[in-house]
């Protein structure tokens, strides 16, 4: 581990290995890693906020990483410095990673102007959101002017990511249970753009039909006079068709929101949201990691388990140990 | 509002109107409703735990309520007293209810041995789980020996419900994007039984294919020597075909788990889980409802919004107001 000042200097000096090590520090569950991580972050904060932040979500099998790679290569080709943060959500029960090993985005990984970081999600509530947001800020301080944050569209992660980006791209594919995908109304409500990927070969026609379906769905969600009605575009990341049409949408959205001052408002609202995430994460840390609280809760758990205490009484004891109530 | 002792007497005396009013009290967000609710619950606790607790989940359109009604009527016909708790999850963004008005289960609602309670979900984290578990306990104290808890299979609700029931039934339909449904691996992992509903008319054949698909999926999740490998059955709630085959599965599962002592273990683990839910709910209440904490956080939010404070500093101030750190 480095001293906080060395992390700060390295990140501001755009040293990718230091950036990587700092993200590892952010992800650390060790109690004594928290203070230095926080010191570095505080020093980096004035150097953050100057990237275009894009969330990209889609179920496994939608070709999301191929799409991200195509988009990333296009952007570095135009002189952007692109950071990609991938979230590996761990299943609550199996504990296994859904994405498995990350031998993906090979060409982009070799690109000197790209930085790819797959982040394992912690089990703590709010952990995913916390690490990802802080990693995004570190990437900005390291001079990346585009940050792409990938999620797999499975529940809370996309809501958390939508709360930290400027633009949210939802990737779908034709014919994969459109009815059911459509039911994910919450996901459609988050979208600033829907890309129907794999619009190639036999899927070209079904992709057009899916686009029409989603356009209708989005029209129902957004009033016609909304500053931004999310477009729906077909593309094929595999054949690199239509991917170049995605970025102009990101820029058009940005222009529309900047015109009305909404982008600044959105960013400030996200800062407030982050404050609440920090509060909740600290409470969870206090609950599960502080030795004196942990000792009490272990005893309480045992007492509830053997029936000598009811959960209502037990909760009071834990809260008292935490200092609340 | 009644005095706590009157709620207790009414519920133990099986007065449905008192049970209803108590569940309303549990759902109340008023600070001064919390202590009486807790006093009643504490008094009821010794009279709880003697029902068969079944969670039933399925996406909108799977015919879940028709299935619950058919199952409920079958059970009351056999002398059971059946309580049905429905969760209305409110969409985080639109704030609207997905289920809409509840003019459902009309025949069951008229049944003297059934009690149907649609519970609006609160916005507080853990709120859904808390109210629902406590409503379930109240129903048990009121002599209901079967409690059916409905969710719409959208994210956290089903995990929360699975953590409070003995048996978890997942309702699917044929041809509604099987691939995507299959991706919901987390949901399949929670299932003790999968019912493929709407296996009628033209859907009879697709239903059989869907059953085979899910049987394979479940075999991959559960080892062959597991005490219970979740069966997959086709049924038609609309034509009341196959619904009577569901309950024997619930009883067989129960017998299998009782034989190995796992049912008692599961219930005790759920009590510990409830304790943690209570702890987290109390913290959220303290954060958002205590006037002195609320006053601080309003000031902090404003300071972050106008840029005079960063979220890291802001979080510290809120935590100090809460008494933590």
XYZ file of C-alpha atoms in Angstrom:
650
model
C 0.000 0.000 0.000
C 1.112 3.525 -0.798
C 0.842 6.661 1.281
C -2.265 8.729 0.456
C -0.169 11.498 -1.113
C 1.439 8.974 -3.461
C -1.931 7.701 -4.641
C -3.034 11.276 -5.269
C 0.124 12.206 -7.170
C 0.030 8.988 -9.196
C -3.614 9.344 -10.166
C -3.324 13.016 -11.080
C -0.173 12.028 -13.014
C -2.362 9.565 -14.968
C -0.456 6.464 -13.848
C -2.796 3.602 -14.629
C -1.152 1.166 -12.215
C -1.645 3.607 -9.326
C -5.251 4.178 -10.381
C -5.731 0.402 -10.354
C -4.198 0.054 -6.929
C -6.380 2.836 -5.586
C -9.537 1.130 -6.865
C -8.355 -2.010 -5.090
C -8.005 0.088 -1.930
C -11.561 1.403 -2.416
C -12.820 -2.168 -2.688
C -10.953 -3.329 0.382
C -13.080 -4.471 3.299
C -10.282 -3.815 5.793
C -11.142 -1.275 8.437
C -7.702 0.374 8.284
C -7.983 0.914 4.538
C -10.948 3.207 4.938
C -9.257 6.308 6.283
C -6.497 6.467 3.620
C -9.039 5.737 0.858
C -11.121 8.594 2.120
C -8.125 10.959 2.340
C -7.171 10.220 -1.251
C -10.741 10.649 -2.431
C -11.057 13.994 -0.654
C -7.883 15.207 -2.386
C -9.108 13.974 -5.764
C -12.591 15.505 -5.521
C -11.649 18.936 -6.950
C -10.293 17.150 -10.032
C -13.464 15.174 -10.732
C -16.687 15.800 -12.593
C -15.275 16.556 -16.022
C -16.125 13.323 -17.826
C -19.157 12.132 -19.719
C -20.577 9.421 -17.472
C -22.498 6.660 -19.212
C -24.186 3.652 -17.609
C -24.684 0.628 -19.859
C -26.972 -2.170 -18.772
C -28.238 -5.353 -20.356
C -28.912 -8.974 -19.452
C -26.187 -11.577 -20.013
C -26.214 -12.602 -23.649
C -27.207 -9.236 -25.064
C -23.685 -8.684 -26.390
C -23.131 -5.798 -24.036
C -19.381 -6.200 -23.699
C -18.924 -6.470 -27.462
C -20.916 -3.263 -27.734
C -18.866 -1.535 -25.056
C -15.662 -2.579 -26.759
C -16.840 -1.292 -30.157
C -17.989 1.977 -28.578
C -14.777 2.338 -26.579
C -12.546 1.758 -29.611
C -14.559 4.270 -31.610
C -14.115 6.851 -28.836
C -10.382 6.316 -28.325
C -10.051 6.530 -32.125
C -11.488 10.036 -31.854
C -9.017 11.037 -29.152
C -11.072 10.329 -26.050
C -9.605 8.644 -23.002
C -12.100 5.979 -21.986
C -12.462 4.178 -18.644
C -14.733 1.121 -18.408
C -15.983 -0.020 -14.999
C -17.700 -3.384 -14.992
C -19.766 -4.607 -12.067
C -19.746 -8.323 -11.319
C -22.806 -8.825 -9.194
C -22.449 -11.869 -6.971
C -25.520 -13.986 -6.549
C -26.771 -13.815 -2.984
C -27.244 -17.544 -2.687
C -24.636 -19.231 -4.837
C -22.016 -16.604 -4.136
C -20.762 -17.201 -7.645
C -20.126 -14.575 -10.254
C -22.633 -14.480 -13.079
C -20.153 -13.063 -15.533
C -17.417 -15.516 -14.756
C -13.936 -14.776 -15.961
C -13.406 -11.550 -17.784
C -11.525 -12.423 -20.911
C -13.467 -9.816 -22.765
C -12.798 -6.548 -24.570
C -9.348 -7.730 -25.582
C -8.711 -5.078 -28.244
C -9.912 -2.283 -25.981
C -7.791 -3.602 -23.111
C -4.688 -3.192 -25.307
C -5.615 0.396 -26.168
C -3.304 2.908 -24.447
C -6.182 5.366 -24.118
C -8.532 2.908 -22.456
C -8.675 1.578 -18.919
C -10.837 -1.451 -18.116
C -11.618 -2.396 -14.550
C -13.911 -5.274 -13.592
C -14.956 -4.701 -9.996
C -16.213 -7.559 -7.876
C -19.239 -6.463 -5.903
C -19.074 -6.675 -2.144
C -21.808 -8.295 -0.121
C -22.424 -5.202 1.968
C -25.512 -3.213 1.121
C -24.659 -0.165 -0.923
C -21.175 -1.529 -1.465
C -21.437 -1.859 -5.213
C -22.704 1.657 -5.612
C -20.107 3.115 -3.269
C -17.055 1.500 -4.847
C -18.229 2.144 -8.368
C -18.951 5.811 -7.827
C -15.609 6.329 -6.123
C -13.782 4.403 -8.850
C -15.507 6.624 -11.408
C -14.309 9.751 -9.594
C -10.758 8.368 -9.477
C -10.876 7.692 -13.227
C -11.959 11.270 -13.829
C -9.098 12.571 -11.702
C -6.786 10.387 -13.815
C -7.890 12.292 -16.903
C -10.412 9.918 -18.455
C -13.011 12.052 -20.185
C -15.478 9.229 -20.820
C -16.441 6.715 -18.147
C -18.565 3.727 -19.180
C -20.119 1.813 -16.294
C -21.411 -1.640 -17.121
C -24.074 -3.534 -15.160
C -25.929 -6.715 -16.009
C -29.388 -5.317 -15.499
C -30.255 -7.533 -12.549
C -32.124 -5.569 -9.947
C -30.621 -2.908 -7.739
C -27.334 -2.403 -9.566
C -28.837 -0.500 -12.475
C -30.775 1.837 -10.219
C -27.586 2.546 -8.292
C -25.626 3.166 -11.482
C -28.353 5.326 -13.028
C -27.998 7.492 -9.922
C -24.357 8.247 -10.712
C -24.235 8.744 -14.481
C -25.309 11.416 -16.954
C -26.694 8.976 -19.490
C -28.130 5.498 -19.174
C -28.053 3.075 -22.104
C -30.188 -0.062 -22.001
C -29.107 -2.899 -24.302
C -31.762 -5.402 -25.384
C -31.888 -8.058 -28.081
C -34.719 -8.992 -30.441
C -36.867 -12.020 -29.702
C -35.631 -12.652 -26.176
C -38.999 -12.564 -24.508
C -39.992 -9.059 -25.463
C -43.112 -9.229 -23.332
C -41.103 -9.978 -20.230
C -38.416 -7.430 -21.005
C -41.182 -4.881 -21.488
C -42.476 -5.654 -18.008
C -39.242 -4.341 -16.587
C -40.872 -0.969 -16.551
C -38.449 0.326 -13.957
C -35.560 -0.382 -16.327
C -37.249 1.392 -19.239
C -37.888 4.379 -16.990
C -34.143 4.664 -16.352
C -33.190 4.510 -20.040
C -31.924 7.550 -21.954
C -31.367 5.347 -24.998
C -32.375 1.804 -25.883
C -30.064 -0.123 -28.202
C -31.474 -3.276 -29.754
C -28.288 -5.202 -30.362
C -27.661 -8.248 -32.552
C -29.624 -6.656 -35.390
C -27.761 -8.802 -37.884
C -28.472 -11.776 -40.149
C -31.845 -13.360 -39.450
C -32.411 -11.014 -36.540
C -32.506 -7.831 -38.610
C -36.280 -7.970 -39.100
C -37.137 -9.026 -35.514
C -34.853 -6.207 -34.340
C -36.908 -3.665 -36.278
C -40.090 -5.051 -34.741
C -38.535 -4.903 -31.265
C -37.503 -1.284 -31.891
C -41.081 -0.339 -32.778
C -42.330 -2.084 -29.637
C -39.892 -0.265 -27.367
C -40.523 3.074 -29.053
C -44.183 2.706 -28.178
C -43.365 1.692 -24.628
C -41.088 4.710 -24.158
C -43.697 7.056 -25.595
C -46.071 5.885 -22.898
C -43.531 6.645 -20.182
C -42.347 10.060 -21.394
C -44.612 13.007 -22.223
C -44.241 14.249 -25.815
C -42.949 17.613 -24.586
C -40.244 16.059 -22.382
C -36.794 17.608 -22.956
C -35.577 14.154 -23.960
C -37.588 11.215 -25.245
C -35.240 8.219 -25.269
C -34.587 7.020 -28.826
C -34.501 3.341 -29.750
C -31.841 2.261 -32.229
C -30.952 -1.082 -33.761
C -27.301 -2.018 -33.967
C -24.914 -4.921 -34.358
C -21.853 -4.702 -32.167
C -20.548 -7.896 -33.742
C -20.641 -6.441 -37.264
C -19.894 -2.945 -35.914
C -23.055 -1.602 -37.552
C -24.969 1.245 -35.946
C -22.579 1.534 -32.995
C -21.315 4.896 -34.296
C -24.911 6.143 -34.141
C -25.020 5.700 -30.368
C -22.550 8.398 -29.363
C -24.308 11.274 -31.177
C -27.344 10.403 -29.030
C -25.251 10.752 -25.885
C -24.070 14.162 -27.060
C -27.549 15.278 -28.154
C -28.936 14.296 -24.746
C -26.156 16.225 -23.076
C -26.826 19.304 -25.171
C -30.549 19.104 -24.425
C -29.941 18.849 -20.680
C -27.303 21.551 -20.634
C -29.607 23.949 -22.459
C -32.167 23.729 -19.660
C -29.645 23.593 -16.820
C -30.843 20.081 -15.968
C -27.424 18.473 -16.262
C -26.000 20.595 -13.444
C -29.118 19.930 -11.367
C -28.843 16.195 -12.006
C -25.191 16.157 -10.979
C -25.927 18.073 -7.768
C -28.811 15.757 -6.941
C -26.437 12.840 -7.444
C -24.010 14.378 -4.932
C -26.793 14.451 -2.339
C -27.657 10.863 -3.244
C -24.009 9.911 -2.754
C -24.026 11.496 0.716
C -26.910 9.188 1.698
C -25.097 6.203 0.233
C -22.063 7.098 2.356
C -24.229 7.421 5.463
C -25.815 4.027 4.874
C -22.512 2.355 4.044
C -20.951 3.732 7.253
C -23.861 2.417 9.289
C -23.493 -1.019 7.721
C -19.763 -0.968 8.417
C -20.423 0.001 12.025
C -22.987 -2.787 12.361
C -20.992 -5.592 10.855
C -17.357 -4.632 11.303
C -16.984 -2.920 14.683
C -15.695 -5.562 17.077
C -17.752 -4.375 20.055
C -20.986 -4.332 18.042
C -20.112 -7.637 16.416
C -19.575 -9.248 19.839
C -23.018 -8.169 20.985
C -24.744 -9.263 17.816
C -23.116 -12.704 17.912
C -24.481 -13.236 21.405
C -27.916 -11.954 20.362
C -27.985 -14.217 17.313
C -27.226 -17.221 19.495
C -29.914 -16.247 22.012
C -32.534 -15.863 19.284
C -31.448 -19.130 17.758
C -31.939 -21.039 21.001
C -35.212 -19.257 21.684
C -34.134 -17.440 24.851
C -34.663 -14.004 23.284
C -37.161 -12.750 20.746
C -36.059 -10.748 17.690
C -37.734 -7.556 18.952
C -35.632 -7.575 22.131
C -32.555 -8.654 20.187
C -32.809 -5.746 17.774
C -32.930 -3.321 20.704
C -29.720 -4.754 22.147
C -27.881 -4.442 18.835
C -29.095 -0.870 18.377
C -27.927 0.031 21.873
C -24.489 -1.456 21.110
C -24.384 0.707 17.992
C -25.192 3.793 20.056
C -28.619 4.403 18.566
C -31.679 4.699 20.797
C -56.969 3.438 17.326
C -57.441 0.847 20.041
C -55.433 0.255 23.194
C -52.741 -2.418 22.737
C -54.606 -4.841 25.033
C -57.715 -4.510 22.865
C -55.789 -5.351 19.713
C -54.310 -8.399 21.440
C -57.672 -9.608 22.762
C -59.365 -8.993 19.420
C -56.714 -10.801 17.384
C -56.521 -13.775 19.736
C -60.349 -13.771 19.673
C -60.103 -14.093 15.877
C -61.870 -10.835 15.131
C -61.005 -10.093 11.522
C -61.787 -6.394 11.748
C -59.338 -6.019 14.655
C -56.710 -8.018 12.757
C -57.209 -5.668 9.800
C -56.892 -2.602 11.972
C -53.722 -3.968 13.542
C -52.134 -4.543 10.131
C -53.002 -0.925 9.303
C -51.236 0.068 12.511
C -48.177 -1.992 11.462
C -48.141 -0.182 8.129
C -48.462 3.243 9.706
C -45.546 5.599 9.246
C -46.479 7.626 12.308
C -43.830 7.681 14.991
C -46.357 7.322 17.821
C -47.846 4.188 16.247
C -44.611 2.288 16.626
C -44.605 1.637 20.357
C -48.202 0.305 20.547
C -47.615 -1.842 17.427
C -44.568 -3.300 19.065
C -46.387 -3.938 22.366
C -49.140 -5.811 20.556
C -46.635 -7.804 18.525
C -44.686 -8.778 21.642
C -47.883 -10.046 23.264
C -48.845 -11.976 20.121
C -45.455 -13.637 19.608
C -46.106 -16.656 21.876
C -49.196 -17.403 19.769
C -47.388 -17.388 16.433
C -45.462 -19.911 14.369
C -48.151 -22.537 13.971
C -49.125 -21.946 10.353
C -47.835 -23.276 7.074
C -46.191 -20.238 5.496
C -46.124 -20.162 1.708
C -44.648 -17.469 -0.512
C -46.088 -17.242 -4.035
C -44.331 -15.201 -6.659
C -44.820 -14.587 -10.347
C -44.695 -11.748 -12.847
C -47.875 -9.822 -13.652
C -49.920 -11.796 -16.157
C -48.966 -15.240 -14.888
C -52.430 -15.711 -13.396
C -51.009 -15.733 -9.904
C -54.074 -14.328 -8.168
C -56.390 -16.763 -9.944
C -54.076 -19.518 -8.751
C -54.036 -18.202 -5.187
C -57.811 -17.977 -5.180
C -58.196 -21.560 -6.456
C -55.665 -22.813 -3.921
C -57.253 -20.818 -1.110
C -60.761 -22.097 -1.870
C -59.474 -25.675 -2.009
C -57.834 -25.225 1.400
C -60.829 -23.604 3.106
C -62.922 -26.413 1.613
C -60.744 -28.819 3.560
C -61.218 -26.937 6.810
C -58.137 -24.723 6.764
C -58.266 -21.076 7.732
C -56.330 -19.215 5.063
C -54.798 -15.740 5.191
C -53.541 -14.131 1.974
C -51.097 -11.231 2.176
C -50.504 -9.458 -1.108
C -47.642 -7.053 -1.610
C -48.199 -4.086 -3.875
C -44.713 -2.965 -4.774
C -44.677 0.704 -5.683
C -42.393 1.657 -8.524
C -39.539 3.793 -7.271
C -39.850 6.289 -10.050
C -43.489 6.504 -11.047
C -44.733 5.966 -7.503
C -47.673 4.113 -8.993
C -48.872 0.666 -8.067
C -48.149 -2.052 -10.603
C -51.080 -4.165 -9.524
C -53.593 -1.366 -9.556
C -56.933 -1.868 -7.921
C -57.464 -5.144 -6.190
C -60.806 -6.397 -7.399
C -59.410 -9.898 -7.374
C -60.053 -13.152 -5.556
C -63.735 -12.274 -5.213
C -64.940 -15.759 -4.258
C -62.137 -16.218 -1.722
C -62.802 -12.774 -0.248
C -66.378 -13.885 0.513
C -65.172 -17.061 2.242
C -65.634 -16.885 6.028
C -62.464 -18.932 6.535
C -60.271 -16.708 4.392
C -58.722 -13.322 5.057
C -57.253 -11.310 2.188
C -55.090 -8.314 2.855
C -53.399 -6.300 0.112
C -50.603 -4.338 1.745
C -49.214 -1.251 0.088
C -45.436 -1.265 0.340
C -43.766 1.633 2.092
C -40.907 3.500 0.550
C -38.592 2.816 3.476
C -35.939 0.180 2.922
C -36.939 -3.063 4.529
C -40.433 -1.715 4.997
C -42.118 -4.300 2.819
C -40.426 -7.169 4.559
C -41.062 -5.775 8.024
C -44.764 -5.141 7.624
C -45.394 -8.373 5.808
C -43.629 -10.543 8.358
C -45.430 -8.845 11.207
C -48.785 -9.114 9.414
C -48.084 -12.831 8.929
C -47.419 -13.261 12.646
C -50.657 -11.410 13.474
C -52.583 -13.705 11.110
C -51.115 -16.731 12.875
C -52.120 -15.327 16.250
C -55.633 -14.894 14.818
C -55.770 -18.634 14.157
C -55.028 -18.811 10.449
C -53.195 -22.068 9.843
C -52.142 -21.307 6.283
C -50.615 -17.966 5.270
C -50.095 -17.295 1.571
C -47.830 -14.344 0.804
C -48.009 -13.007 -2.720
C -45.285 -11.007 -4.470
C -44.950 -10.006 -8.094
C -41.454 -11.361 -8.558
C -39.829 -8.019 -9.165
C -36.496 -7.856 -7.414
C -36.003 -7.616 -3.686
C -39.529 -8.481 -2.590
C -39.230 -12.177 -3.369
C -35.930 -12.549 -1.531
C -37.478 -10.831 1.479
C -40.526 -13.068 1.358
C -38.498 -16.250 0.828
C -36.724 -15.318 4.061
C -39.970 -15.500 6.025
C -41.817 -18.523 4.627
C -41.509 -22.299 4.835
C -42.194 -22.883 1.169
C -41.685 -20.742 -1.903
C -43.795 -21.258 -5.022
C -42.730 -19.672 -8.296
C -45.449 -19.248 -10.923
C -44.391 -19.047 -14.553
C -46.262 -19.299 -17.838
C -45.301 -21.073 -21.056
C -43.905 -19.083 -23.941
C -43.379 -15.825 -22.112
C -39.715 -15.471 -22.871
C -38.481 -18.676 -21.309
C -34.877 -17.757 -21.949
C -35.179 -14.558 -19.996
C -37.176 -16.151 -17.201
C -34.454 -18.771 -16.979
C -31.866 -16.051 -16.502
C -33.545 -15.150 -13.266
C -31.360 -17.722 -11.641
C -31.769 -16.101 -8.259
C -35.501 -16.674 -8.467
C -35.109 -20.335 -9.434
C -32.743 -20.794 -6.505
C -35.466 -19.616 -4.138
C -38.139 -21.950 -5.561
C -39.388 -24.997 -3.649
C -41.913 -25.633 -6.421
C -42.357 -24.215 -9.905
C -45.908 -24.093 -11.263
C -46.270 -23.509 -14.987
C -49.703 -21.930 -15.082
C -52.068 -21.389 -18.042
C -51.423 -24.933 -19.218
C -54.746 -24.908 -21.040
C -55.988 -24.800 -24.643
C -53.234 -24.049 -27.122
C -50.732 -23.623 -24.314
C -50.904 -27.218 -23.062
C -48.036 -28.374 -25.296
C -45.793 -25.318 -24.736
C -46.431 -25.748 -21.006
C -45.051 -29.282 -21.125
C -41.962 -28.054 -22.952
C -41.522 -25.266 -20.410
C -41.810 -27.810 -17.581
C -39.037 -29.919 -19.086
C -36.872 -26.820 -19.451
C -37.327 -25.768 -15.838
C -36.824 -29.314 -14.560
C -33.422 -29.318 -16.222
C -32.588 -25.894 -14.833
C -33.515 -26.963 -11.307
C -31.489 -30.156 -11.606
C -28.453 -28.021 -12.326
C -29.051 -25.940 -9.204
C -29.807 -28.737 -6.743
C -27.613 -31.809 -6.145
C -29.395 -35.105 -6.783
C -29.064 -36.101 -3.141
C -30.596 -32.847 -1.837
C -33.379 -33.429 0.710
C -35.737 -31.621 -1.663
C -35.411 -31.116 -5.380
C -38.120 -28.630 -6.392
C -40.698 -30.257 -8.656
C -42.123 -28.524 -11.715
C -45.844 -28.963 -12.358
C -48.161 -27.701 -15.072
C -51.546 -26.369 -14.035
C -54.408 -24.186 -15.135
C -55.812 -22.003 -12.400
C -58.471 -20.741 -14.821
C -59.799 -24.257 -15.511
C -58.908 -25.374 -11.965
C -56.765 -28.195 -13.357
C -53.685 -29.331 -11.483
C -54.131 -26.825 -8.673
C -55.020 -29.628 -6.243
C -51.641 -31.203 -7.050
C -49.772 -28.217 -5.603
C -50.691 -28.633 -1.947
C -49.421 -32.236 -1.623
C -46.033 -30.854 -2.727
C -46.132 -28.304 0.072
C -46.883 -31.082 2.564
C -44.247 -33.431 1.122
C -41.623 -30.682 1.342
C -42.660 -30.039 4.928
C -42.398 -33.718 5.821
C -38.956 -33.951 4.181
C -37.679 -30.935 6.090
C -39.213 -32.018 9.387
C -37.612 -35.442 9.099
C -34.143 -33.900 9.020
C -34.858 -31.148 11.521
C -34.298 -28.561 8.802
C -37.673 -26.898 9.184
C -36.955 -25.901 12.788
C -33.484 -24.708 11.765
C -34.937 -22.687 8.894
C -37.491 -21.045 11.176
C -34.815 -20.161 13.734
C -32.564 -18.742 11.036
C -35.491 -16.633 9.881
C -35.910 -15.239 13.406
C -32.277 -14.092 13.320
C -32.866 -12.619 9.875
C -35.906 -10.759 11.238
C -33.787 -9.308 14.048
C -31.450 -7.790 11.435
C -34.401 -6.469 9.474
C -35.656 -4.796 12.646
C -32.241 -3.287 13.320
C -32.015 -1.879 9.811
C -35.591 -0.605 9.827
C -34.974 1.182 13.161
C -31.848 2.818 11.766
C -33.751 4.008 8.716
C -36.510 5.373 10.936
C -33.932 7.177 13.066
C -32.302 8.622 9.951
C -35.378 9.844 8.183
C -37.978 10.423 10.880
C -36.190 11.833 13.936
C -36.721 15.590 13.849
C -33.232 16.467 15.119
C -31.522 14.206 12.564
C -33.867 15.406 9.830
C -33.006 19.040 10.616
C -29.285 18.349 10.238
C -29.675 16.356 7.034
C -31.824 19.059 5.428
C -29.086 21.599 6.072
C -26.442 19.187 4.749
C -28.426 18.446 1.618
C -28.704 22.163 0.903
C -24.967 22.686 1.481
C -24.056 19.838 -0.876
C -26.511 21.135 -3.429
C -24.956 24.607 -3.471
C -21.450 23.151 -3.478
C -20.332 24.497 -0.100
C -19.842 21.007 1.351
C -18.726 17.760 -0.217
C -20.684 14.518 0.286
C -17.892 12.944 2.378
C -18.065 15.763 4.947
C -21.847 15.803 4.756
C -22.138 12.107 5.560
C -19.994 12.610 8.664
C -22.299 15.362 9.929
C -25.411 13.212 9.462
C -23.760 10.264 11.207
C -22.790 12.474 14.141
C -26.397 13.712 14.398
C -27.510 10.078 14.505
C -25.071 9.376 17.330
C -22.820 7.068 15.326
C -19.082 7.724 15.117
